[in-house]
Amino acid sequence: MKTIFISLLTLITFANLHAQKLSSPNTELQLKFELKKDGTPTYTLSYKDKTVIAESKLGLELVNDDTSLLNTFEITDISTSTFDQTWSPVWGEQSSIRNHYNEMAVTLLQPSKDRYIIVRFRLFNEGLGFRYEFPKQEKLTYFVIKDEHTEFAMTADHTAFWIPGDYDTQEYDYTTSKLSEINELFDEALTGNASQEQFSKTGVQTSLMMKTSEGLYINLHEAALKEYSLMNLNLDEPTLTFKSWLTPDAIGNKAYLQAPAVSPWRTIMVSDAATDILASNMNLNLNEPNKIDDTSWIKPIKYMGVWWEMITGKSSWNYTDDLPSVKLGETDYTKTKPNGTHAANTAHVKEYIDFASKHGFDALLVEGWNEGWEDWFGHSKDYVFDFVTPYPDFDVVEIQNYAASKNIKMMMHHETSGAIRNYERHLDTAYQFMNKFGYTSVKSGYVGDIIPRGEHHYGQWAINHYLYAVKKAADYKIMVNAHEAVRPTGLRRTYPNLIGNESARGTEFQAFGGSKPNHVTILPFTRLIGGPMDYTPGIFEMDISKLNPDNNSHVNSTIANQLALYVTMYSPLQMAADLPENYKRFMDAFQFIKDVAVDWEESHYLEAEPGEYITVARKAKNTSSWFVGNVNGITPRKTSLKLDFLEDGKTYEATIYADAKDAHYKTNPQAYKISTKKVSSKSTLKLKSASGGGFAISIIEK
Amino acid sequence: MKTIFISLLTLITFANLHAQKLSSPNTELQLKFELKKDGTPTYTLSYKDKTVIAESKLGLELVNDDTSLLNTFEITDISTSTFDQTWSPVWGEQSSIRNHYNEMAVTLLQPSKDRYIIVRFRLFNEGLGFRYEFPKQEKLTYFVIKDEHTEFAMTADHTAFWIPGDYDTQEYDYTTSKLSEINELFDEALTGNASQEQFSKTGVQTSLMMKTSEGLYINLHEAALKEYSLMNLNLDEPTLTFKSWLTPDAIGNKAYLQAPAVSPWRTIMVSDAATDILASNMNLNLNEPNKIDDTSWIKPIKYMGVWWEMITGKSSWNYTDDLPSVKLGETDYTKTKPNGTHAANTAHVKEYIDFASKHGFDALLVEGWNEGWEDWFGHSKDYVFDFVTPYPDFDVVEIQNYAASKNIKMMMHHETSGAIRNYERHLDTAYQFMNKFGYTSVKSGYVGDIIPRGEHHYGQWAINHYLYAVKKAADYKIMVNAHEAVRPTGLRRTYPNLIGNESARGTEFQAFGGSKPNHVTILPFTRLIGGPMDYTPGIFEMDISKLNPDNNSHVNSTIANQLALYVTMYSPLQMAADLPENYKRFMDAFQFIKDVAVDWEESHYLEAEPGEYITVARKAKNTSSWFVGNVNGITPRKTSLKLDFLEDGKTYEATIYADAKDAHYKTNPQAYKISTKKVSSKSTLKLKSASGGGFAISIIEK
């Protein structure tokens, strides 16, 4: 690890100091911190000499504290420093990541209250991160945040790619509109969900992606969210200023802090190149280094699952239809009538194991294996699952042995139903069960409103829980893929056993009515800024009625687009989500899924436009192989793909999986063509992407 | 066990049935159940042919259900039966308890909703218990209670002994007044508390004790409170009707139920003898039989504690005064300055062990032994204790060995600060720690508002937790004494390792300003109806300023009254709460505490008047010894005590600890006289009790 650390401690007489500037390493970004006359702290950000974030306030409102931490500050110290270090993640888009920023820490004293805070700014080439720090001190020990008052003042009515602000879910399709249109389009943007609560018709979630009329890209998000509540943004329409809006607990408070404490980092990325936004590691770099000593048990996973057939309604999670309700430990399932559609049965699981093993997959997820699925949803049920009791037709030991014999790891499923206390009561025994029966990773879920009632998925209470579960999992050498939990904000750097999250509108919604065809060209700019997404791609049968006649949903994507997702939707955890029988019909296309890597040495974002297209090339770790993916939005498009990222002097064979000439996400999604070509770093490929289409290429050294 | 079980199943055509009667075994109590024209269920109770409870409604209001379970019922079944069984508790006031009642179960169908409930009545000689039952059925699975609408219609403006209705505490002094005066006296009755929330100026808690102008005693309470929220009562002044008022959760709902389910029993005791109220086992009998197979590890305890010196302010729980706040695991106590007043240090604990051992005690409680006491209170702190990390001056192993060598069991202390999730996260390791280091029982505490915020001490959420902790403790063979938890309602029958609760205004309040001198003549009629109280008596130094010059509190009791409490305030867990040095000054009086038993074969309530006096005689289990106690209220009083409970033909020596002639709880509390006398079953003792005084007698066979 190459480390250059230069510290410049600047002590100036601060009595009359009101403003201070900071530059990014390449000087393109300029930050100005300024204290107003009334002692309100503000910041301004410019890019290449043009203001991007106009003067924006900072501060926090406290409960039972009239003065709060909003104004009447004085600067008592400004420290600046530079940091430049390269580090290696356990897994990721790159094997080596540079962390290079200029930092400014401003100490703000509130004389009337004899207390102080620090606002720390880190300016990277691609963006700004800043946070509030509350050092240990006599006059600031315990305090409750009523709301945070951080502003992000936009300079014009930009185009935004947004979803409605919500305390419980991110599973919305994106709306592309001007900021001034958010209000009128808000209701339309709302679709139903098992758990949701909005707070304002101009509320939006992060990360928020924007593009100005001058072609500048701006992204707002947060990093290192822990022991705090999630930040949404609320637009003040007259001033086009976004204001932070934290998530309340059951009694309306936003966060409970004990000094010493820090807020999460608020991040602003700016570039005239959209690919810079996607390529940035700023969110990761703002997180603390890895805390897990031995990471040998943490490995990226390519998996299949007994799952999609339930999502489509072809099969059921529940074992029987006999029971109006279940009481775990009292309900005798052997006395009920099996419904005949319960997919998680030993024989069927073994079929999946056979297929997955034959095709080189690492793991198999099985949902619906455990008692309790008959009434798990919609009843605010507390003792809903115990995570250790299988249904009568799921033989844990037999499956464990069979999977082991086929070199398949079993992936556990813990649906919590949002009943957090119940999950924590069972967590140790649930993890011990996993260790005992060979489950190395767990997909956890939080479907439905959180229990304790009144709490939200994105409140401090639940956020504390999610990390508690991840840390405890590490004690048991278990990898975690948490669905419906808080969207990630880079904690995977500190806890690399957190290998996945959903926390956005994933592939399952294609079976719940479909998602917009350009959805996957937006997600990497929004949801994925803070971390990978278990998007569960790889659907080959777009007409869901073929799986379940009662479900007329359509997957708004071509097969080539589905293949591309393994490259464009970064995740160390990649699922081939469809049913084996659907793959069997397109084994040539399936070959790409078998070949594509899940862990990367390098990643090059070649071209990108939010809502339109993304093209990425990645080099697989410890190989000379490359994989390229393109996902396309509504408008058919041509790409001139230069392969100059390949190593000079080598020859490769490229296998290109592309949309057929007449492919279309809706009318002809399964039309693709596969071709091979000898290529080198000097080659250029001419490719066409259909509407909702794309292409995927594997490039193997020859 | 002698069991007589007679079941009479009566099937009648119910089409036109609206009313049904039930008698108690001795026929003195008569119940009438009646369905009103609009299908509202009601009940009426009479005693010796006079109405005691006028026509009172039954029913429940549900969330999202207009019809609710309030009316439009039809009777579809009435079953009556008789039960007569004698059973033995693991410990108690008697070694053998008779459970004898006549039962009537009324099935009520709501045709419009195609669902039904059962109201089950059990009529004992001393009172009525009834509950709602929700059998498993298709149209009633999950439901949320908005409020229960059970009424208790009083027939006149009775005298009541009450405390303000509250969702979080029972630690109030009692007010004696007419029902019509509750409203005006309510504010005065409210004293401060670490956690409290009232709901109505005519709200009162249970058990509620009343006396009519004709000298009839009435007691309202509940039994078997679990998976439900606590019932307070709200008086409707014009009709003098008490209505049930359940405790809300964070979002205002009262209870979440899943059929099959039952409500707690609502109990009404009636007698013209106040002693019948105290002697009743109805509350216990309404609970389910013991569920713990091996109870050999459950034993009543006489203990002392490193506690009173902190309660009085003489010493501190916390180790240091240096720290404004603590972060467990990060705070290094060895680097702080000990405050010199930390009582829970090894040497001092050994002094207590010496004294307790020398005088035949079973156990020693130590509070303030563990890291975290510097900021445990008033900060809504989540991770407040870990229950396993001692202060630098508390040597766990040395104390374990020393206690064992002196035949003293250590009693653990788990103050949770109301942070329920934190306690549950640490519960297993905390109990394992106890097993490892020789702690056989634990005093747990819930001081301060409950976390998760918005929940209440008496809500379903917390009530579920208290029982969870007790059940888990049984797995570790640990006895539990829970303070600030819900007041007991007989669950000790089912879980006999629940050996104590506080959940009322205990002796500590004598150091916080004092309690009314007749407080202890009321508590057995109110708080103790549902179970024993760890009242922690035995204070010999009434002038608290002698322990701590800054504390001018006075213990409003004479020494004789303190001794009597070991007999009158039933508990299998009895503390000699004062400091050894105070006992050393009155070793002759202390002898009674050493001699008194903590487990009983028989108990005879000889005379009682709520607010005035209670006299009890109890026979110690497996001995021929008897102990008598009298506690007296404000008015000095004479007792003519017939010893006809003694065994005929035996001679005994009675040692009488009585108030001296001029004793008075305030002006001369430490004046007592001890005399001995030969007695038999034919003897009568003439005794005088001072104001706030009493007497205690040990009667040993000679």
PDB file of N, CA, C and O in Angstrom, chain A residues 249-288:
ATOM      1  N   ASP A 249     -38.114   8.769  14.362  1.00  0.00           N
ATOM      2  CA  ASP A 249     -38.447   7.536  15.086  1.00  0.00           C
ATOM      3  C   ASP A 249     -39.924   7.574  15.470  1.00  0.00           C
ATOM      4  O   ASP A 249     -40.668   8.416  14.998  1.00  0.00           O
ATOM      5  N   ALA A 250     -40.322   6.670  16.354  1.00  0.00           N
ATOM      6  CA  ALA A 250     -41.744   6.543  16.676  1.00  0.00           C
ATOM      7  C   ALA A 250     -42.322   7.792  17.330  1.00  0.00           C
ATOM      8  O   ALA A 250     -43.525   8.026  17.271  1.00  0.00           O
ATOM      9  N   ILE A 251     -41.456   8.595  17.963  1.00  0.00           N
ATOM     10  CA  ILE A 251     -41.986   9.789  18.630  1.00  0.00           C
ATOM     11  C   ILE A 251     -41.539  11.068  17.923  1.00  0.00           C
ATOM     12  O   ILE A 251     -41.662  12.158  18.472  1.00  0.00           O
ATOM     13  N   GLY A 252     -41.008  10.942  16.715  1.00  0.00           N
ATOM     14  CA  GLY A 252     -40.716  12.121  15.903  1.00  0.00           C
ATOM     15  C   GLY A 252     -39.306  12.669  15.996  1.00  0.00           C
ATOM     16  O   GLY A 252     -38.982  13.645  15.309  1.00  0.00           O
ATOM     17  N   ASN A 253     -38.486  12.074  16.830  1.00  0.00           N
ATOM     18  CA  ASN A 253     -37.091  12.527  16.894  1.00  0.00           C
ATOM     19  C   ASN A 253     -36.284  11.861  15.783  1.00  0.00           C
ATOM     20  O   ASN A 253     -36.598  10.765  15.340  1.00  0.00           O
ATOM     21  N   LYS A 254     -35.249  12.562  15.352  1.00  0.00           N
ATOM     22  CA  LYS A 254     -34.524  12.109  14.165  1.00  0.00           C
ATOM     23  C   LYS A 254     -33.281  11.284  14.504  1.00  0.00           C
ATOM     24  O   LYS A 254     -32.945  10.353  13.773  1.00  0.00           O
ATOM     25  N   ALA A 255     -32.569  11.661  15.543  1.00  0.00           N
ATOM     26  CA  ALA A 255     -31.414  10.850  15.925  1.00  0.00           C
ATOM     27  C   ALA A 255     -31.004  11.181  17.349  1.00  0.00           C
ATOM     28  O   ALA A 255     -31.164  12.308  17.810  1.00  0.00           O
ATOM     29  N   TYR A 256     -30.476  10.177  18.032  1.00  0.00           N
ATOM     30  CA  TYR A 256     -29.994  10.312  19.401  1.00  0.00           C
ATOM     31  C   TYR A 256     -28.489  10.127  19.363  1.00  0.00           C
ATOM     32  O   TYR A 256     -27.999   9.079  18.942  1.00  0.00           O
ATOM     33  N   LEU A 257     -27.771  11.142  19.795  1.00  0.00           N
ATOM     34  CA  LEU A 257     -26.315  11.065  19.727  1.00  0.00           C
ATOM     35  C   LEU A 257     -25.686  11.230  21.091  1.00  0.00           C
ATOM     36  O   LEU A 257     -26.229  11.881  21.980  1.00  0.00           O
ATOM     37  N   GLN A 258     -24.514  10.623  21.246  1.00  0.00           N
ATOM     38  CA  GLN A 258     -23.693  10.822  22.427  1.00  0.00           C
ATOM     39  C   GLN A 258     -22.304  11.189  21.948  1.00  0.00           C
ATOM     40  O   GLN A 258     -21.673  10.427  21.216  1.00  0.00           O
ATOM     41  N   ALA A 259     -21.833  12.352  22.346  1.00  0.00           N
ATOM     42  CA  ALA A 259     -20.492  12.781  21.964  1.00  0.00           C
ATOM     43  C   ALA A 259     -19.477  11.899  22.685  1.00  0.00           C
ATOM     44  O   ALA A 259     -19.698  11.527  23.837  1.00  0.00           O
ATOM     45  N   PRO A 260     -18.339  11.509  22.037  1.00  0.00           N
ATOM     46  CA  PRO A 260     -17.980  11.917  20.690  1.00  0.00           C
ATOM     47  C   PRO A 260     -18.773  11.173  19.625  1.00  0.00           C
ATOM     48  O   PRO A 260     -19.014   9.980  19.756  1.00  0.00           O
ATOM     49  N   ALA A 261     -19.194  11.905  18.627  1.00  0.00           N
ATOM     50  CA  ALA A 261     -20.002  11.321  17.562  1.00  0.00           C
ATOM     51  C   ALA A 261     -19.748  12.083  16.263  1.00  0.00           C
ATOM     52  O   ALA A 261     -19.230  13.199  16.283  1.00  0.00           O
ATOM     53  N   VAL A 262     -20.116  11.439  15.165  1.00  0.00           N
ATOM     54  CA  VAL A 262     -20.034  12.102  13.867  1.00  0.00           C
ATOM     55  C   VAL A 262     -21.310  11.819  13.097  1.00  0.00           C
ATOM     56  O   VAL A 262     -21.962  10.793  13.321  1.00  0.00           O
ATOM     57  N   SER A 263     -21.669  12.743  12.220  1.00  0.00           N
ATOM     58  CA  SER A 263     -22.795  12.489  11.325  1.00  0.00           C
ATOM     59  C   SER A 263     -22.252  11.684  10.143  1.00  0.00           C
ATOM     60  O   SER A 263     -21.033  11.544   9.988  1.00  0.00           O
ATOM     61  N   PRO A 264     -23.119  11.132   9.315  1.00  0.00           N
ATOM     62  CA  PRO A 264     -22.635  10.560   8.060  1.00  0.00           C
ATOM     63  C   PRO A 264     -22.039  11.679   7.194  1.00  0.00           C
ATOM     64  O   PRO A 264     -22.271  12.867   7.452  1.00  0.00           O
ATOM     65  N   TRP A 265     -21.272  11.297   6.180  1.00  0.00           N
ATOM     66  CA  TRP A 265     -20.755  12.289   5.228  1.00  0.00           C
ATOM     67  C   TRP A 265     -21.881  12.654   4.258  1.00  0.00           C
ATOM     68  O   TRP A 265     -22.604  11.780   3.762  1.00  0.00           O
ATOM     69  N   ARG A 266     -22.052  13.947   3.994  1.00  0.00           N
ATOM     70  CA  ARG A 266     -22.946  14.382   2.913  1.00  0.00           C
ATOM     71  C   ARG A 266     -22.041  14.564   1.711  1.00  0.00           C
ATOM     72  O   ARG A 266     -20.964  15.172   1.820  1.00  0.00           O
ATOM     73  N   THR A 267     -22.443  13.989   0.572  1.00  0.00           N
ATOM     74  CA  THR A 267     -21.553  14.000  -0.593  1.00  0.00           C
ATOM     75  C   THR A 267     -22.176  14.691  -1.786  1.00  0.00           C
ATOM     76  O   THR A 267     -23.377  14.579  -2.038  1.00  0.00           O
ATOM     77  N   ILE A 268     -21.331  15.415  -2.496  1.00  0.00           N
ATOM     78  CA  ILE A 268     -21.725  16.111  -3.733  1.00  0.00           C
ATOM     79  C   ILE A 268     -20.694  15.781  -4.788  1.00  0.00           C
ATOM     80  O   ILE A 268     -19.526  16.146  -4.649  1.00  0.00           O
ATOM     81  N   MET A 269     -21.112  15.062  -5.812  1.00  0.00           N
ATOM     82  CA  MET A 269     -20.193  14.779  -6.917  1.00  0.00           C
ATOM     83  C   MET A 269     -20.530  15.688  -8.081  1.00  0.00           C
ATOM     84  O   MET A 269     -21.699  15.972  -8.353  1.00  0.00           O
ATOM     85  N   VAL A 270     -19.498  16.173  -8.741  1.00  0.00           N
ATOM     86  CA  VAL A 270     -19.670  17.082  -9.884  1.00  0.00           C
ATOM     87  C   VAL A 270     -18.691  16.701 -10.967  1.00  0.00           C
ATOM     88  O   VAL A 270     -17.505  16.504 -10.692  1.00  0.00           O
ATOM     89  N   SER A 271     -19.182  16.586 -12.191  1.00  0.00           N
ATOM     90  CA  SER A 271     -18.281  16.360 -13.313  1.00  0.00           C
ATOM     91  C   SER A 271     -18.988  16.697 -14.604  1.00  0.00           C
ATOM     92  O   SER A 271     -20.224  16.629 -14.673  1.00  0.00           O
ATOM     93  N   ASP A 272     -18.228  17.056 -15.640  1.00  0.00           N
ATOM     94  CA  ASP A 272     -18.873  17.197 -16.938  1.00  0.00           C
ATOM     95  C   ASP A 272     -18.875  15.853 -17.662  1.00  0.00           C
ATOM     96  O   ASP A 272     -19.338  15.747 -18.776  1.00  0.00           O
ATOM     97  N   ALA A 273     -18.319  14.833 -17.033  1.00  0.00           N
ATOM     98  CA  ALA A 273     -18.377  13.504 -17.620  1.00  0.00           C
ATOM     99  C   ALA A 273     -19.209  12.603 -16.736  1.00  0.00           C
ATOM    100  O   ALA A 273     -18.871  12.380 -15.560  1.00  0.00           O
ATOM    101  N   ALA A 274     -20.308  12.078 -17.275  1.00  0.00           N
ATOM    102  CA  ALA A 274     -21.180  11.203 -16.482  1.00  0.00           C
ATOM    103  C   ALA A 274     -20.414   9.969 -16.027  1.00  0.00           C
ATOM    104  O   ALA A 274     -20.676   9.432 -14.945  1.00  0.00           O
ATOM    105  N   THR A 275     -19.463   9.521 -16.820  1.00  0.00           N
ATOM    106  CA  THR A 275     -18.708   8.322 -16.442  1.00  0.00           C
ATOM    107  C   THR A 275     -17.887   8.552 -15.171  1.00  0.00           C
ATOM    108  O   THR A 275     -17.621   7.607 -14.428  1.00  0.00           O
ATOM    109  N   ASP A 276     -17.503   9.800 -14.920  1.00  0.00           N
ATOM    110  CA  ASP A 276     -16.761  10.092 -13.686  1.00  0.00           C
ATOM    111  C   ASP A 276     -17.612   9.792 -12.448  1.00  0.00           C
ATOM    112  O   ASP A 276     -17.106   9.347 -11.425  1.00  0.00           O
ATOM    113  N   ILE A 277     -18.888  10.088 -12.588  1.00  0.00           N
ATOM    114  CA  ILE A 277     -19.789   9.822 -11.455  1.00  0.00           C
ATOM    115  C   ILE A 277     -19.818   8.325 -11.158  1.00  0.00           C
ATOM    116  O   ILE A 277     -19.710   7.897  -9.994  1.00  0.00           O
ATOM    117  N   LEU A 278     -19.928   7.537 -12.216  1.00  0.00           N
ATOM    118  CA  LEU A 278     -20.015   6.087 -12.024  1.00  0.00           C
ATOM    119  C   LEU A 278     -18.688   5.505 -11.554  1.00  0.00           C
ATOM    120  O   LEU A 278     -18.651   4.544 -10.800  1.00  0.00           O
ATOM    121  N   ALA A 279     -17.600   6.086 -12.022  1.00  0.00           N
ATOM    122  CA  ALA A 279     -16.283   5.531 -11.718  1.00  0.00           C
ATOM    123  C   ALA A 279     -15.763   5.951 -10.353  1.00  0.00           C
ATOM    124  O   ALA A 279     -14.817   5.372  -9.831  1.00  0.00           O
ATOM    125  N   SER A 280     -16.420   6.928  -9.727  1.00  0.00           N
ATOM    126  CA  SER A 280     -15.910   7.462  -8.465  1.00  0.00           C
ATOM    127  C   SER A 280     -15.904   6.438  -7.347  1.00  0.00           C
ATOM    128  O   SER A 280     -16.821   5.639  -7.206  1.00  0.00           O
ATOM    129  N   ASN A 281     -14.867   6.512  -6.515  1.00  0.00           N
ATOM    130  CA  ASN A 281     -14.802   5.690  -5.298  1.00  0.00           C
ATOM    131  C   ASN A 281     -14.922   6.540  -4.054  1.00  0.00           C
ATOM    132  O   ASN A 281     -14.570   6.113  -2.947  1.00  0.00           O
ATOM    133  N   MET A 282     -15.416   7.754  -4.234  1.00  0.00           N
ATOM    134  CA  MET A 282     -15.462   8.686  -3.111  1.00  0.00           C
ATOM    135  C   MET A 282     -16.296   8.147  -1.949  1.00  0.00           C
ATOM    136  O   MET A 282     -15.906   8.241  -0.790  1.00  0.00           O
ATOM    137  N   ASN A 283     -17.430   7.578  -2.259  1.00  0.00           N
ATOM    138  CA  ASN A 283     -18.314   7.076  -1.203  1.00  0.00           C
ATOM    139  C   ASN A 283     -17.600   6.013  -0.366  1.00  0.00           C
ATOM    140  O   ASN A 283     -17.622   6.030   0.859  1.00  0.00           O
ATOM    141  N   LEU A 284     -16.904   5.109  -1.039  1.00  0.00           N
ATOM    142  CA  LEU A 284     -16.134   4.079  -0.340  1.00  0.00           C
ATOM    143  C   LEU A 284     -14.997   4.693   0.462  1.00  0.00           C
ATOM    144  O   LEU A 284     -14.757   4.329   1.613  1.00  0.00           O
ATOM    145  N   ASN A 285     -14.301   5.635  -0.164  1.00  0.00           N
ATOM    146  CA  ASN A 285     -13.134   6.234   0.473  1.00  0.00           C
ATOM    147  C   ASN A 285     -13.483   6.997   1.732  1.00  0.00           C
ATOM    148  O   ASN A 285     -12.641   7.163   2.618  1.00  0.00           O
ATOM    149  N   LEU A 286     -14.696   7.472   1.826  1.00  0.00           N
ATOM    150  CA  LEU A 286     -15.108   8.221   3.024  1.00  0.00           C
ATOM    151  C   LEU A 286     -15.423   7.287   4.193  1.00  0.00           C
ATOM    152  O   LEU A 286     -15.642   7.748   5.310  1.00  0.00           O
ATOM    153  N   ASN A 287     -15.471   6.005   3.934  1.00  0.00           N
ATOM    154  CA  ASN A 287     -15.749   5.053   5.010  1.00  0.00           C
ATOM    155  C   ASN A 287     -14.461   4.596   5.681  1.00  0.00           C
ATOM    156  O   ASN A 287     -13.376   4.733   5.153  1.00  0.00           O
ATOM    157  N   GLU A 288     -14.621   4.047   6.877  1.00  0.00           N
ATOM    158  CA  GLU A 288     -13.457   3.579   7.628  1.00  0.00           C
ATOM    159  C   GLU A 288     -12.904   2.292   7.027  1.00  0.00           C
ATOM    160  O   GLU A 288     -13.645   1.504   6.453  1.00  0.00           O
TER     161      GLU A 288
END
